[in-house]
CSV table of C-alpha atoms in Angstrom, one decimal:
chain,number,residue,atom,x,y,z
A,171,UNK,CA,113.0,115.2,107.2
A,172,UNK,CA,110.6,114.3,109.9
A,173,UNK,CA,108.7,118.0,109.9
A,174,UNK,CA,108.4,117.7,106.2
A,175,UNK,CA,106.3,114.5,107.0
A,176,UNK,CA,104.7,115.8,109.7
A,177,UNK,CA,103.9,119.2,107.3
A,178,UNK,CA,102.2,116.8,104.7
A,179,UNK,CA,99.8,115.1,107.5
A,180,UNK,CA,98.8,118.7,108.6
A,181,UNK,CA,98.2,120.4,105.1
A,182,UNK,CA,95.4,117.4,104.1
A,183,UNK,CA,93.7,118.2,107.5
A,184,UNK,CA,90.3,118.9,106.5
A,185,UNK,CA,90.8,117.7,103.7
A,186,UNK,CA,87.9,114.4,103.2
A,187,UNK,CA,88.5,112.3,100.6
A,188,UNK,CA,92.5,112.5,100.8
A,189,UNK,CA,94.5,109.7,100.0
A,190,UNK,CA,98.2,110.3,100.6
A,191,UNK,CA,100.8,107.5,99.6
A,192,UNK,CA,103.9,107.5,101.9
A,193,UNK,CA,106.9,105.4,100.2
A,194,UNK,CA,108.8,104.6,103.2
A,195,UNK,CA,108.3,107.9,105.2
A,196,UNK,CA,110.8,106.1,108.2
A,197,UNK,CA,113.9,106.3,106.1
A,198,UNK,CA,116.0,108.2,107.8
A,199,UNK,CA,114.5,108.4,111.4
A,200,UNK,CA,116.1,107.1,114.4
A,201,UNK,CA,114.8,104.4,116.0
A,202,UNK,CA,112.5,106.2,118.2
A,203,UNK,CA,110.9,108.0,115.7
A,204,UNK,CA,110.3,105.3,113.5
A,205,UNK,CA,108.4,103.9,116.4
A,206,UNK,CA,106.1,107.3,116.3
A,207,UNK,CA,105.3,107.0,113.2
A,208,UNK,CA,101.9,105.5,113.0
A,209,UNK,CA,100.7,107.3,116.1
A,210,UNK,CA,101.5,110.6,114.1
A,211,UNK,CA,99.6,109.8,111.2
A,212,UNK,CA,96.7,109.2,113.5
A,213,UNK,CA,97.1,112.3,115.5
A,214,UNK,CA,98.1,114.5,112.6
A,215,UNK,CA,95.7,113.4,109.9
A,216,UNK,CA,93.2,110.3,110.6
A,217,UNK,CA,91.7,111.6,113.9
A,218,UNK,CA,90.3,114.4,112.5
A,219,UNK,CA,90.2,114.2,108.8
A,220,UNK,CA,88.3,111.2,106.9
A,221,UNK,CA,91.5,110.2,104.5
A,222,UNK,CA,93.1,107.2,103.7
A,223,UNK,CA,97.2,106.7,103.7
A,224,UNK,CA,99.0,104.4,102.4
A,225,UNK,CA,102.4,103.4,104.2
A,226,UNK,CA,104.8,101.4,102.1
A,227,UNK,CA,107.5,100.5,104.7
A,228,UNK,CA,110.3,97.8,105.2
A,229,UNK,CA,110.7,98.3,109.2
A,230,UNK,CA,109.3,95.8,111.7
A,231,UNK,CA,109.3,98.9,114.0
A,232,UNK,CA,106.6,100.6,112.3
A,233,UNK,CA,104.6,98.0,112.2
A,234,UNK,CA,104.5,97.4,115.9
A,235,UNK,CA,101.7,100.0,115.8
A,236,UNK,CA,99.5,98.7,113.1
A,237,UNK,CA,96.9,96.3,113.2
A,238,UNK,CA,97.1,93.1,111.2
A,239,UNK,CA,93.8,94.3,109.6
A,240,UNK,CA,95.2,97.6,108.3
A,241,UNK,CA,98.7,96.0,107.2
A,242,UNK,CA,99.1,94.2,103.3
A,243,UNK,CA,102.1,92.5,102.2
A,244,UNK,CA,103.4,92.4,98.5
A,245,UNK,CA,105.4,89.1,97.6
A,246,UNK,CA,107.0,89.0,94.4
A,247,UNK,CA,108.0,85.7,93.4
A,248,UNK,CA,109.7,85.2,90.1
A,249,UNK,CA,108.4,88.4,88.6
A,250,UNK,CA,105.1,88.0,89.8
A,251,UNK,CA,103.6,90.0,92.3
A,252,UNK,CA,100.9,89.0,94.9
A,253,UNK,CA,99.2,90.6,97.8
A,254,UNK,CA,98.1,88.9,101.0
A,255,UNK,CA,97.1,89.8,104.6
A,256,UNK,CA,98.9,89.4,107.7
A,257,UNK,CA,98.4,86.1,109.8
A,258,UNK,CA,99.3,86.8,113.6
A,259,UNK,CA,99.9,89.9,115.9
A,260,UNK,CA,101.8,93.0,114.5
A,261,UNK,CA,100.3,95.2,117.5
A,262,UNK,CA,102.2,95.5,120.3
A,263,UNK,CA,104.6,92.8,119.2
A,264,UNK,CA,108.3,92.8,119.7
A,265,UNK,CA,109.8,94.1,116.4
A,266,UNK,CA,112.1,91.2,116.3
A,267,UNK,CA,108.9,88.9,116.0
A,268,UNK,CA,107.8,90.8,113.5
A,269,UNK,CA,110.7,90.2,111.6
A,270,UNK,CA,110.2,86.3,111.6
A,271,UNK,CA,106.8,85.9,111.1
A,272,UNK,CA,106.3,88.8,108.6
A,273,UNK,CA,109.8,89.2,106.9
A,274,UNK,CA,111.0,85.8,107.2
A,275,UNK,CA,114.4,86.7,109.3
A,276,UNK,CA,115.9,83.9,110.6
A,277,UNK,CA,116.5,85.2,113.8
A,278,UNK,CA,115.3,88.3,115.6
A,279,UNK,CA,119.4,89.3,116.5
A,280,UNK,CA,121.6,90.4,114.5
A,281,UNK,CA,123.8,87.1,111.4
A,282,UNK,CA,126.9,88.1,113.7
A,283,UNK,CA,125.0,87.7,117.3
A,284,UNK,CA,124.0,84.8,116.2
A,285,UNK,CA,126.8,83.3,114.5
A,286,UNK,CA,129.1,84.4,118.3
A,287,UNK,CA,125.6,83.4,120.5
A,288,UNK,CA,125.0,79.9,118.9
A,289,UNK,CA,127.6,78.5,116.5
A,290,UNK,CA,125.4,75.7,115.3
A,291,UNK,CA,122.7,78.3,114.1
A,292,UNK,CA,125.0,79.4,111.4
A,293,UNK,CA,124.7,75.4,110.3
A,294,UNK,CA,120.8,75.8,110.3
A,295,UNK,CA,120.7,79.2,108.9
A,296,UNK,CA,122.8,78.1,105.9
A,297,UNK,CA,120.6,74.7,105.6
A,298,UNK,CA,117.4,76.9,105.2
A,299,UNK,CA,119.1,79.1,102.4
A,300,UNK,CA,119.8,76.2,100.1
């Protein structure tokens, strides 16, 4: 999976003008690599080659690596969709931050951490569902 990702980045080199669209490219990587993944994109493809890519991705990890500038989040809100920017640090942030602030978690641990952790956050949790 991750050298068929990596073989994409390397075939647009040279390539000007590129755009490549990656749905999700992490799914399936480890931890580790999904932590890589931005840094690959700019060693394999963007350092060298004037393109544009577009990431879609659901992993705080990921998006420890990207600037808020470079990051756009799609809402949708009762069947309609919206696009903002991103408010705060995503670079160099703990991934657990960045699933507060940017996907709304309601804790940066795991519902069962919390629930053994702090009881009473199960009460608060539950107050901000309803």
């Amino acid at each position: 999976m991750m050298l068929g990702r990596m073989g994409l980045l390397f075939l647009l080199r040279g390539q000007d003008g590129s755009l490549l669209l990656l749905d999700e490219p992490e799914t399936h990587f480890n931890d580790v690599w999904k932590r890589e993944i931005v840094d690959m994109i700019d060693m394999g493809l963007l350092n060298c080659t004037e393109a544009n890519v577009i990431v879609a991705t659901h992993t705080s990890i990921a998006l420890t690596d990207a600037f808020a500038a470079e990051v756009t989040v799609l809402d949708k809100t009762k069947g309609r969709s919206t696009a903002r920017g991103v408010t705060g640090g995503l670079f160099g942030t703990d991934p657990g931050e960045v699933n507060m602030n940017l996907f709304h978690a309601d804790s940066s641990i795991g519902s069962r951490s919390v629930e053994i952790v702090d009881p009473t956050a199960q009460d608060r949790m539950e107050g901000t569902r309803k």
